[in-house]
Amino acid sequence: ETRRVIDVIAQTTRSPALAQFSRYTAELHGMQSYYRGYRWGFKLFNDPTVAQGTRGDGGLAVFDDVLPEVDVFGRGAMNLMYLRSSWKPDATFLSFRAGDFFTHHGHYDAGHFSLYKGAPLAINSSTYGKFTGPNRLDYSIRTVAKNSLLILRPGETVHPNRFFEDNVADGGQRVIIPTGSAVQGVRDWLENRGSGKHYEGGRIERYEHVRNDHTYVASDITGAYNNTEHDEGGWGGKVRSVKRQLIYLDDEDRVIIHDRVVSTDADYTKKWLLHTVNRPQVDNLQPLKGKADNGILQSRSAQARVRNGDGTLLVERIYPKDAVIRLVGGPDYQFYVEADGDDSDLDGRNFINGASFKPWFDVGLWRIEIQPGKVREKDDFLVVLSPDLSRMRPAQSRSMEAGEGAHAVATDHTGVVFLDDAEVHELELTVPSGVKRLLLVGLPPMAKITSSLPGQAFEASENGVLSITGLGDVEKAVRLSW
């Protein structure tokens, strides 16, 4: 399908960028860029006059200064953000989704992100196999297969229709239209968000991109889960609130993810997920089930290292401070699900039946699970992702003291502060030595900020972001109020 669809859109929009992308696809795949059943239509779909005026060959780098590096598609509905550090071959590529449910081919993936540098590093571990097979219905379309969040509720009922032979409570988001959709049109779909069939999943609350500096997105994905406003089983919900914030720092080529999860019961296990192609390296792992290369392992280490081809990824857990890291994977565990929603007893199932292992899938053998060391109703996850090519970046991130009302992290020279809620109006920060810039998010839009820095006052952006530079190299206490 790929190149034919690109050609049809390029012909309709007269977009030189899409025409150039069609040419690039042909360079990569030759005749195979058109499915053999559609090659008869090449001269009908491919309009060579659209490509006139485009620059010469050069892969995706031809789009430098032509297309943006960051954009959000389907705002208010699908909410898909795509980010590239550049259009060059060594670029970091990040995707993020916080949208609503729309089609029975869709997945339950609000909050999911993927990360690529040199090779796929943080992936969607789904494969496309038998449509009504156990792998698709009980794993691949589920949140457990994504880089999102699980809240396990023991005994949660997930039985959307007759194709689901067993009750599989993966701990993820509501499964509502997995094999057939009766959406009648745009109005019908809109009217069933927040009522009726409840197609709501997530929404983007704040989005800001400052070129060559940072990209920030704040999302609320509470609606994707059984929550206090709507529960598919009528049991009052398992979460009160699930929010995810993501920041990309251009100059450091680093992704920082902050999540705040409030469950309705402290005993519901929370898990922060990241799927990988290969087995991550984590220190001091102890097998909980199976073997070191095929099973479930656990460590109190705060770091994991991921390699795939030329790509590397350092994963640093900052919060929860008492968290453990679990690795789940290997041939007998790559599609593993705690089907009863209770991981106090590791008696889950590996849903391999119906899976597909075609070479065009990023088949993930392993996943990282970060979960709190103690049960709580409210948990904050703060994780730093540092990709690179060939070399593994050194661990440089550490928690930064921000007092009550915020969670903060210091990287090699940036301090990032996430405000916990709108009731906070003052912060006292201890800025470590070497941190020359502060980035605060979650402020009221255009807030006027006074500070203890000599003679300095600031104003937040219209998206509630404040950037303070020129802090010097020594540790200092900073007080901010608004």
GROMACS .gro file of C-alpha atoms in nm:
model
  482
    1GLU     CA    1   0.000   0.000   0.000
    2THR     CA    2   0.264   0.250   0.110
    3ARG     CA    3   0.388   0.425  -0.202
    4ARG     CA    4   0.054   0.409  -0.384
    5VAL     CA    5  -0.116   0.593  -0.098
    6ILE     CA    6   0.165   0.850  -0.086
    7ASP     CA    7   0.126   0.909  -0.461
    8VAL     CA    8  -0.251   0.955  -0.437
    9ILE     CA    9  -0.213   1.212  -0.158
   10ALA     CA   10   0.073   1.389  -0.338
   11GLN     CA   11  -0.137   1.411  -0.654
   12THR     CA   12  -0.431   1.555  -0.459
   13THR     CA   13  -0.236   1.802  -0.243
   14ARG     CA   14   0.039   1.886  -0.496
   15SER     CA   15   0.286   1.854  -0.209
   16PRO     CA   16   0.652   1.844  -0.323
   17ALA     CA   17   0.749   1.695   0.012
   18LEU     CA   18   0.521   1.393  -0.040
   19ALA     CA   19   0.640   1.355  -0.398
   20GLN     CA   20   0.999   1.352  -0.274
   21PHE     CA   21   0.905   1.091  -0.014
   22SER     CA   22   0.760   0.874  -0.291
   23ARG     CA   23   1.091   0.897  -0.477
   24TYR     CA   24   1.281   0.810  -0.159
   25THR     CA   25   1.058   0.502  -0.107
   26ALA     CA   26   1.141   0.391  -0.461
   27GLU     CA   27   1.514   0.430  -0.390
   28LEU     CA   28   1.479   0.200  -0.092
   29HIS     CA   29   1.248  -0.066  -0.235
   30GLY     CA   30   1.242  -0.039  -0.616
   31MET     CA   31   0.946  -0.221  -0.773
   32GLN     CA   32   0.848  -0.355  -0.431
   33SER     CA   33   0.748  -0.001  -0.329
   34TYR     CA   34   0.425  -0.079  -0.515
   35TYR     CA   35   0.235  -0.392  -0.418
   36ARG     CA   36   0.233  -0.616  -0.725
   37GLY     CA   37  -0.147  -0.611  -0.747
   38TYR     CA   38  -0.146  -0.231  -0.786
   39ARG     CA   39   0.147  -0.179  -1.025
   40TRP     CA   40  -0.097  -0.147  -1.315
   41GLY     CA   41  -0.197   0.190  -1.171
   42PHE     CA   42   0.147   0.345  -1.130
   43LYS     CA   43   0.106   0.596  -1.417
   44LEU     CA   44  -0.241   0.678  -1.291
   45PHE     CA   45  -0.136   0.748  -0.931
   46ASN     CA   46   0.221   0.880  -0.966
   47ASP     CA   47   0.224   1.232  -1.111
   48PRO     CA   48   0.584   1.327  -1.206
   49THR     CA   49   0.492   1.696  -1.245
   50VAL     CA   50   0.446   1.728  -0.866
   51ALA     CA   51   0.812   1.649  -0.807
   52GLN     CA   52   0.935   1.938  -1.020
   53GLY     CA   53   1.126   2.188  -0.814
   54THR     CA   54   1.219   1.946  -0.536
   55ARG     CA   55   1.582   1.913  -0.440
   56GLY     CA   56   1.797   1.620  -0.542
   57ASP     CA   57   1.826   1.282  -0.381
   58GLY     CA   58   1.964   1.250  -0.031
   59GLY     CA   59   1.724   1.041   0.173
   60LEU     CA   60   1.515   1.209   0.439
   61ALA     CA   61   1.773   1.487   0.482
   62VAL     CA   62   1.605   1.652   0.183
   63PHE     CA   63   1.329   1.761   0.424
   64ASP     CA   64   1.559   1.978   0.639
   65ASP     CA   65   1.411   2.331   0.647
   66VAL     CA   66   1.112   2.201   0.445
   67LEU     CA   67   0.914   2.007   0.706
   68PRO     CA   68   0.895   2.067   1.081
   69GLU     CA   69   1.080   1.835   1.316
   70VAL     CA   70   0.780   1.817   1.554
   71ASP     CA   71   0.405   1.820   1.508
   72VAL     CA   72   0.080   1.690   1.657
   73PHE     CA   73  -0.168   1.519   1.425
   74GLY     CA   74  -0.540   1.474   1.489
   75ARG     CA   75  -0.553   1.723   1.774
   76GLY     CA   76  -0.852   1.672   1.997
   77ALA     CA   77  -0.906   1.319   1.869
   78MET     CA   78  -0.614   1.088   1.787
   79ASN     CA   79  -0.351   1.319   1.944
   80LEU     CA   80  -0.043   1.173   1.777
   81MET     CA   81   0.283   1.361   1.833
   82TYR     CA   82   0.587   1.287   1.620
   83LEU     CA   83   0.931   1.432   1.692
   84ARG     CA   84   1.260   1.409   1.507
   85SER     CA   85   1.579   1.571   1.632
   86SER     CA   86   1.654   1.634   1.262
   87TRP     CA   87   1.591   1.473   0.923
   88LYS     CA   88   1.943   1.329   0.911
   89PRO     CA   89   2.016   0.952   0.934
   90ASP     CA   90   2.149   0.977   1.291
   91ALA     CA   91   1.835   1.150   1.421
   92THR     CA   92   1.641   1.055   1.730
   93PHE     CA   93   1.279   0.973   1.644
   94LEU     CA   94   1.007   0.985   1.908
   95SER     CA   95   0.634   0.920   1.883
   96PHE     CA   96   0.365   0.973   2.146
   97ARG     CA   97  -0.011   0.910   2.151
   98ALA     CA   98  -0.275   1.028   2.396
   99GLY     CA   99  -0.597   1.001   2.198
  100ASP     CA  100  -0.940   0.841   2.195
  101PHE     CA  101  -1.058   0.502   2.067
  102PHE     CA  102  -1.191   0.506   1.712
  103THR     CA  103  -1.174   0.178   1.524
  104HIS     CA  104  -1.168  -0.196   1.586
  105HIS     CA  105  -0.821  -0.205   1.428
  106GLY     CA  106  -0.702   0.035   1.695
  107HIS     CA  107  -0.508  -0.054   2.009
  108TYR     CA  108  -0.557   0.043   2.372
  109ASP     CA  109  -0.246   0.256   2.383
  110ALA     CA  110  -0.314   0.597   2.537
  111GLY     CA  111   0.015   0.727   2.676
  112HIS     CA  112   0.226   0.499   2.455
  113PHE     CA  113   0.556   0.629   2.316
  114SER     CA  114   0.821   0.479   2.091
  115LEU     CA  115   1.187   0.577   2.056
  116TYR     CA  116   1.432   0.515   1.770
  117LYS     CA  117   1.797   0.607   1.724
  118GLY     CA  118   1.999   0.393   1.487
  119ALA     CA  119   1.750   0.113   1.556
  120PRO     CA  120   1.421   0.063   1.742
  121LEU     CA  121   1.492   0.110   2.114
  122ALA     CA  122   1.152   0.149   2.285
  123ILE     CA  123   0.894  -0.034   2.077
  124ASN     CA  124   0.533  -0.140   2.047
  125SER     CA  125   0.578  -0.516   2.090
  126SER     CA  126   0.258  -0.607   1.907
  127THR     CA  127   0.266  -0.823   1.596
  128TYR     CA  128  -0.014  -0.852   1.343
  129GLY     CA  129  -0.126  -1.214   1.327
  130LYS     CA  130  -0.462  -1.389   1.340
  131PHE     CA  131  -0.732  -1.123   1.388
  132THR     CA  132  -0.929  -1.316   1.650
  133GLY     CA  133  -0.636  -1.518   1.782
  134PRO     CA  134  -0.528  -1.511   2.148
  135ASN     CA  135  -0.209  -1.316   2.071
  136ARG     CA  136  -0.398  -1.025   1.919
  137LEU     CA  137  -0.697  -1.017   2.155
  138ASP     CA  138  -0.518  -1.097   2.480
  139TYR     CA  139  -0.180  -0.930   2.419
  140SER     CA  140  -0.110  -0.729   2.104
  141ILE     CA  141  -0.400  -0.483   2.119
  142ARG     CA  142  -0.365  -0.444   2.496
  143THR     CA  143  -0.183  -0.187   2.704
  144VAL     CA  144   0.052  -0.460   2.830
  145ALA     CA  145   0.215  -0.460   2.484
  146LYS     CA  146   0.279  -0.081   2.491
  147ASN     CA  147   0.510   0.163   2.664
  148SER     CA  148   0.237   0.291   2.891
  149LEU     CA  149   0.105   0.216   3.240
  150LEU     CA  150  -0.069  -0.082   3.397
  151ILE     CA  151  -0.288  -0.073   3.705
  152LEU     CA  152  -0.364  -0.434   3.800
  153ARG     CA  153  -0.701  -0.494   3.962
  154PRO     CA  154  -0.742  -0.858   4.070
  155GLY     CA  155  -1.043  -1.019   3.909
  156GLU     CA  156  -1.112  -0.731   3.669
  157THR     CA  157  -1.355  -0.850   3.402
  158VAL     CA  158  -1.252  -0.802   3.037
  159HIS     CA  159  -1.503  -0.971   2.809
  160PRO     CA  160  -1.605  -0.738   2.524
  161ASN     CA  161  -1.765  -1.005   2.302
  162ARG     CA  162  -1.783  -1.375   2.211
  163PHE     CA  163  -1.436  -1.382   2.054
  164PHE     CA  164  -1.275  -1.349   2.399
  165GLU     CA  165  -1.278  -1.707   2.522
  166ASP     CA  166  -1.107  -1.635   2.855
  167ASN     CA  167  -1.113  -1.344   3.095
  168VAL     CA  168  -0.768  -1.181   3.066
  169ALA     CA  169  -0.717  -0.887   3.302
  170ASP     CA  170  -0.385  -0.741   3.184
  171GLY     CA  171  -0.419  -0.433   3.406
  172GLY     CA  172  -0.445  -0.201   3.110
  173GLN     CA  173  -0.702   0.020   2.946
  174ARG     CA  174  -1.066  -0.056   2.864
  175VAL     CA  175  -1.116  -0.292   2.567
  176ILE     CA  176  -1.436  -0.176   2.399
  177ILE     CA  177  -1.439  -0.223   2.017
  178PRO     CA  178  -1.169  -0.482   1.942
  179THR     CA  179  -1.332  -0.679   1.658
  180GLY     CA  180  -1.611  -0.463   1.518
  181SER     CA  181  -1.713  -0.098   1.526
  182ALA     CA  182  -2.060   0.049   1.485
  183VAL     CA  183  -1.946   0.412   1.460
  184GLN     CA  184  -2.198   0.579   1.226
  185GLY     CA  185  -2.002   0.894   1.153
  186VAL     CA  186  -1.813   1.184   1.305
  187ARG     CA  187  -2.110   1.316   1.503
  188ASP     CA  188  -2.191   0.971   1.641
  189TRP     CA  189  -1.829   0.925   1.747
  190LEU     CA  190  -1.813   1.267   1.913
  191GLU     CA  191  -2.139   1.208   2.100
  192ASN     CA  192  -2.003   0.882   2.243
  193ARG     CA  193  -1.695   1.036   2.400
  194GLY     CA  194  -1.766   1.076   2.768
  195SER     CA  195  -2.105   0.906   2.745
  196GLY     CA  196  -2.286   0.622   2.569
  197LYS     CA  197  -2.022   0.383   2.435
  198HIS     CA  198  -1.741   0.585   2.596
  199TYR     CA  199  -1.484   0.609   2.317
  200GLU     CA  200  -1.278   0.856   2.523
  201GLY     CA  201  -0.917   0.759   2.585
  202GLY     CA  202  -0.680   1.051   2.639
  203ARG     CA  203  -0.636   1.420   2.575
  204ILE     CA  204  -0.343   1.654   2.538
  205GLU     CA  205  -0.370   1.932   2.795
  206ARG     CA  206  -0.052   2.126   2.712
  207TYR     CA  207   0.183   2.120   2.415
  208GLU     CA  208   0.484   2.341   2.349
  209HIS     CA  209   0.772   2.320   2.103
  210VAL     CA  210   1.061   2.566   2.116
  211ARG     CA  211   1.294   2.479   1.830
  212ASN     CA  212   1.646   2.375   1.930
  213ASP     CA  213   1.546   2.391   2.296
  214HIS     CA  214   1.264   2.168   2.420
  215THR     CA  215   0.934   1.997   2.339
  216TYR     CA  216   0.676   1.949   2.613
  217VAL     CA  217   0.348   1.759   2.612
  218ALA     CA  218   0.114   1.701   2.907
  219SER     CA  219  -0.166   1.448   2.876
  220ASP     CA  220  -0.455   1.312   3.080
  221ILE     CA  221  -0.522   0.946   2.997
  222THR     CA  222  -0.759   0.872   3.287
  223GLY     CA  223  -1.050   0.814   3.049
  224ALA     CA  224  -0.876   0.518   2.886
  225TYR     CA  225  -0.895   0.316   3.209
  226ASN     CA  226  -1.186   0.198   3.421
  227ASN     CA  227  -1.212   0.509   3.637
  228THR     CA  228  -1.442   0.670   3.892
  229GLU     CA  229  -1.643   0.843   3.617
  230HIS     CA  230  -1.696   0.531   3.404
  231ASP     CA  231  -1.620   0.164   3.463
  232GLU     CA  232  -1.710  -0.098   3.199
  233GLY     CA  233  -1.809  -0.340   3.474
  234GLY     CA  234  -1.977  -0.085   3.697
  235TRP     CA  235  -1.735  -0.144   3.988
  236GLY     CA  236  -1.647   0.216   4.061
  237GLY     CA  237  -1.317   0.229   3.873
  238LYS     CA  238  -0.961   0.132   3.952
  239VAL     CA  239  -0.810   0.480   3.899
  240ARG     CA  240  -0.900   0.833   3.997
  241SER     CA  241  -0.638   0.994   3.774
  242VAL     CA  242  -0.363   0.894   3.530
  243LYS     CA  243  -0.151   1.173   3.383
  244ARG     CA  244   0.164   1.157   3.170
  245GLN     CA  245   0.404   1.441   3.089
  246LEU     CA  246   0.690   1.414   2.843
  247ILE     CA  247   0.980   1.650   2.777
  248TYR     CA  248   1.244   1.624   2.505
  249LEU     CA  249   1.562   1.829   2.563
  250ASP     CA  250   1.712   1.912   2.223
  251ASP     CA  251   2.061   2.005   2.336
  252GLU     CA  252   2.097   1.690   2.549
  253ASP     CA  253   1.905   1.455   2.315
  254ARG     CA  254   1.718   1.326   2.618
  255VAL     CA  255   1.358   1.227   2.697
  256ILE     CA  256   1.212   1.273   3.045
  257ILE     CA  257   0.878   1.115   3.134
  258HIS     CA  258   0.675   1.196   3.445
  259ASP     CA  259   0.361   1.005   3.541
  260ARG     CA  260   0.122   1.055   3.831
  261VAL     CA  261  -0.114   0.765   3.897
  262VAL     CA  262  -0.383   0.776   4.164
  263SER     CA  263  -0.564   0.445   4.213
  264THR     CA  264  -0.889   0.381   4.399
  265ASP     CA  265  -0.720   0.113   4.610
  266ALA     CA  266  -0.363   0.117   4.741
  267ASP     CA  267  -0.336  -0.258   4.680
  268TYR     CA  268  -0.367  -0.224   4.301
  269THR     CA  269  -0.019  -0.285   4.156
  270LYS     CA  270   0.112  -0.012   3.924
  271LYS     CA  271   0.365  -0.082   3.647
  272TRP     CA  272   0.561   0.151   3.416
  273LEU     CA  273   0.641  -0.036   3.093
  274LEU     CA  274   0.912  -0.016   2.828
  275HIS     CA  275   0.941  -0.283   2.555
  276THR     CA  276   1.269  -0.370   2.385
  277VAL     CA  277   1.385  -0.594   2.102
  278ASN     CA  278   1.670  -0.747   2.303
  279ARG     CA  279   1.728  -0.827   2.668
  280PRO     CA  280   1.822  -0.513   2.865
  281GLN     CA  281   2.123  -0.516   3.095
  282VAL     CA  282   2.030  -0.460   3.461
  283ASP     CA  283   2.262  -0.513   3.756
  284ASN     CA  284   2.190  -0.754   4.044
  285LEU     CA  285   1.901  -0.938   3.881
  286GLN     CA  286   1.740  -1.225   4.067
  287PRO     CA  287   1.512  -1.478   3.890
  288LEU     CA  288   1.154  -1.483   4.017
  289LYS     CA  289   1.038  -1.737   3.761
  290GLY     CA  290   1.213  -1.923   3.480
  291LYS     CA  291   1.577  -1.857   3.396
  292ALA     CA  292   1.804  -1.557   3.342
  293ASP     CA  293   1.753  -1.560   2.965
  294ASN     CA  294   1.392  -1.676   2.967
  295GLY     CA  295   1.173  -1.571   3.256
  296ILE     CA  296   1.086  -1.298   3.505
  297LEU     CA  297   1.374  -1.127   3.687
  298GLN     CA  298   1.390  -0.851   3.947
  299SER     CA  299   1.644  -0.598   4.072
  300ARG     CA  300   1.653  -0.291   4.297
  301SER     CA  301   1.886  -0.121   4.051
  302ALA     CA  302   1.773   0.220   3.922
  303GLN     CA  303   1.917   0.173   3.573
  304ALA     CA  304   1.874  -0.042   3.265
  305ARG     CA  305   2.079  -0.043   2.945
  306VAL     CA  306   1.928  -0.131   2.611
  307ARG     CA  307   2.113  -0.217   2.287
  308ASN     CA  308   1.980  -0.286   1.939
  309GLY     CA  309   2.214  -0.271   1.641
  310ASP     CA  310   2.387   0.068   1.647
  311GLY     CA  311   2.136   0.213   1.893
  312THR     CA  312   2.177   0.234   2.269
  313LEU     CA  313   1.945   0.358   2.542
  314LEU     CA  314   2.015   0.435   2.907
  315VAL     CA  315   1.704   0.410   3.125
  316GLU     CA  316   1.732   0.587   3.464
  317ARG     CA  317   1.457   0.557   3.723
  318ILE     CA  318   1.441   0.860   3.951
  319TYR     CA  319   1.099   0.801   4.112
  320PRO     CA  320   0.956   0.606   4.288
  321LYS     CA  321   1.269   0.596   4.500
  322ASP     CA  322   1.174   0.255   4.642
  323ALA     CA  323   1.092   0.100   4.304
  324VAL     CA  324   1.212  -0.231   4.164
  325ILE     CA  325   1.288  -0.315   3.803
  326ARG     CA  326   1.153  -0.634   3.655
  327LEU     CA  327   1.257  -0.788   3.325
  328VAL     CA  328   1.001  -1.009   3.153
  329GLY     CA  329   1.095  -1.195   2.837
  330GLY     CA  330   1.255  -1.475   2.647
  331PRO     CA  331   1.085  -1.732   2.419
  332ASP     CA  332   0.839  -1.850   2.686
  333TYR     CA  333   0.762  -1.504   2.833
  334GLN     CA  334   0.768  -1.247   2.551
  335PHE     CA  335   0.386  -1.229   2.543
  336TYR     CA  336   0.343  -1.290   2.916
  337VAL     CA  337   0.032  -1.151   3.087
  338GLU     CA  338  -0.084  -1.178   3.448
  339ALA     CA  339  -0.427  -1.285   3.326
  340ASP     CA  340  -0.595  -1.264   3.667
  341GLY     CA  341  -0.475  -0.909   3.739
  342ASP     CA  342  -0.275  -1.028   4.040
  343ASP     CA  343   0.104  -1.051   4.025
  344SER     CA  344   0.154  -1.156   4.387
  345ASP     CA  345   0.151  -1.504   4.234
  346LEU     CA  346   0.333  -1.522   3.899
  347ASP     CA  347   0.089  -1.759   3.734
  348GLY     CA  348   0.034  -1.572   3.406
  349ARG     CA  349   0.020  -1.698   3.050
  350ASN     CA  350   0.234  -1.648   2.739
  351PHE     CA  351  -0.010  -1.563   2.457
  352ILE     CA  352   0.196  -1.677   2.160
  353ASN     CA  353  -0.087  -1.853   1.974
  354GLY     CA  354  -0.171  -1.649   1.663
  355ALA     CA  355   0.142  -1.431   1.677
  356SER     CA  356   0.333  -1.340   1.362
  357PHE     CA  357   0.711  -1.308   1.335
  358LYS     CA  358   0.749  -1.146   0.994
  359PRO     CA  359   1.078  -0.957   0.946
  360TRP     CA  360   0.902  -0.620   0.908
  361PHE     CA  361   0.783  -0.627   1.271
  362ASP     CA  362   0.993  -0.489   1.556
  363VAL     CA  363   0.950  -0.814   1.745
  364GLY     CA  364   1.013  -0.748   2.113
  365LEU     CA  365   1.149  -1.029   2.324
  366TRP     CA  366   1.169  -0.834   2.651
  367ARG     CA  367   1.002  -0.564   2.852
  368ILE     CA  368   1.105  -0.352   3.150
  369GLU     CA  369   0.854  -0.310   3.432
  370ILE     CA  370   0.917  -0.045   3.696
  371GLN     CA  371   0.689  -0.080   3.996
  372PRO     CA  372   0.679   0.077   4.343
  373GLY     CA  373   0.839  -0.115   4.627
  374LYS     CA  374   0.540  -0.049   4.854
  375VAL     CA  375   0.167  -0.019   4.791
  376ARG     CA  376   0.021   0.332   4.778
  377GLU     CA  377  -0.283   0.496   4.626
  378LYS     CA  378  -0.070   0.771   4.471
  379ASP     CA  379   0.257   0.713   4.286
  380ASP     CA  380   0.484   0.932   4.074
  381PHE     CA  381   0.709   0.777   3.811
  382LEU     CA  382   0.999   0.986   3.680
  383VAL     CA  383   1.220   0.819   3.421
  384VAL     CA  384   1.503   0.961   3.208
  385LEU     CA  385   1.578   0.807   2.865
  386SER     CA  386   1.912   0.886   2.702
  387PRO     CA  387   1.962   0.740   2.350
  388ASP     CA  388   2.289   0.729   2.159
  389LEU     CA  389   2.470   0.563   1.871
  390SER     CA  390   2.728   0.290   1.938
  391ARG     CA  391   2.835   0.408   2.285
  392MET     CA  392   2.624   0.380   2.600
  393ARG     CA  393   2.582   0.718   2.766
  394PRO     CA  394   2.701   0.744   3.127
  395ALA     CA  395   2.450   0.770   3.411
  396GLN     CA  396   2.421   1.140   3.500
  397SER     CA  397   2.066   1.196   3.624
  398ARG     CA  398   1.974   1.231   3.990
  399SER     CA  399   1.677   1.351   4.189
  400MET     CA  400   1.668   1.720   4.273
  401GLU     CA  401   1.518   1.849   4.597
  402ALA     CA  402   1.206   2.053   4.526
  403GLY     CA  403   1.017   2.030   4.854
  404GLU     CA  404   0.646   1.956   4.877
  405GLY     CA  405   0.441   1.984   4.560
  406ALA     CA  406   0.689   1.887   4.291
  407HIS     CA  407   0.912   1.612   4.156
  408ALA     CA  408   1.240   1.713   3.997
  409VAL     CA  409   1.543   1.567   3.824
  410ALA     CA  410   1.886   1.707   3.743
  411THR     CA  411   2.062   1.585   3.429
  412ASP     CA  412   2.416   1.683   3.336
  413HIS     CA  413   2.330   2.056   3.309
  414THR     CA  414   1.949   2.091   3.320
  415GLY     CA  415   1.710   2.076   3.613
  416VAL     CA  416   1.354   1.976   3.518
  417VAL     CA  417   1.073   2.037   3.770
  418PHE     CA  418   0.724   1.889   3.738
  419LEU     CA  419   0.461   2.058   3.955
  420ASP     CA  420   0.227   1.804   4.110
  421ASP     CA  421  -0.094   2.009   4.110
  422ALA     CA  422  -0.241   2.354   4.060
  423GLU     CA  423  -0.261   2.420   4.435
  424VAL     CA  424   0.115   2.472   4.461
  425HIS     CA  425   0.217   2.840   4.454
  426GLU     CA  426   0.571   2.831   4.590
  427LEU     CA  427   0.878   2.610   4.554
  428GLU     CA  428   1.213   2.596   4.727
  429LEU     CA  429   1.468   2.422   4.506
  430THR     CA  430   1.819   2.301   4.576
  431VAL     CA  431   1.992   2.334   4.240
  432PRO     CA  432   2.298   2.105   4.219
  433SER     CA  433   2.633   2.226   4.093
  434GLY     CA  434   2.669   2.207   3.717
  435VAL     CA  435   2.299   2.272   3.650
  436LYS     CA  436   2.292   2.588   3.442
  437ARG     CA  437   1.926   2.582   3.337
  438LEU     CA  438   1.594   2.522   3.511
  439LEU     CA  439   1.284   2.408   3.324
  440LEU     CA  440   0.957   2.418   3.522
  441VAL     CA  441   0.635   2.273   3.380
  442GLY     CA  442   0.280   2.270   3.510
  443LEU     CA  443   0.266   2.640   3.603
  444PRO     CA  444  -0.046   2.845   3.535
  445PRO     CA  445  -0.031   2.989   3.181
  446MET     CA  446   0.148   3.327   3.172
  447ALA     CA  447   0.206   3.314   3.549
  448LYS     CA  448   0.414   3.598   3.694
  449ILE     CA  449   0.695   3.449   3.900
  450THR     CA  450   0.911   3.616   4.161
  451SER     CA  451   1.239   3.455   4.262
  452SER     CA  452   1.518   3.472   4.516
  453LEU     CA  453   1.766   3.521   4.232
  454PRO     CA  454   1.902   3.877   4.257
  455GLY     CA  455   1.674   4.122   4.079
  456GLN     CA  456   1.501   3.862   3.863
  457ALA     CA  457   1.133   3.802   3.792
  458PHE     CA  458   0.994   3.575   3.523
  459GLU     CA  459   0.683   3.489   3.327
  460ALA     CA  460   0.568   3.142   3.228
  461SER     CA  461   0.475   3.067   2.869
  462GLU     CA  462   0.113   3.032   2.757
  463ASN     CA  463   0.158   2.656   2.816
  464GLY     CA  464   0.278   2.699   3.174
  465VAL     CA  465   0.648   2.643   3.102
  466LEU     CA  466   0.928   2.850   3.258
  467SER     CA  467   1.289   2.837   3.145
  468ILE     CA  468   1.559   2.998   3.361
  469THR     CA  469   1.915   3.007   3.223
  470GLY     CA  470   2.253   3.133   3.338
  471LEU     CA  471   2.251   2.972   3.682
  472GLY     CA  472   2.627   2.917   3.696
  473ASP     CA  473   2.815   2.613   3.823
  474VAL     CA  474   2.775   2.612   4.201
  475GLU     CA  475   2.500   2.457   4.414
  476LYS     CA  476   2.239   2.713   4.515
  477ALA     CA  477   1.901   2.743   4.683
  478VAL     CA  478   1.630   2.902   4.468
  479ARG     CA  479   1.286   3.011   4.589
  480LEU     CA  480   1.008   3.073   4.337
  481SER     CA  481   0.653   3.194   4.400
  482TRP     CA  482   0.360   3.290   4.179
   0.00000   0.00000   0.00000
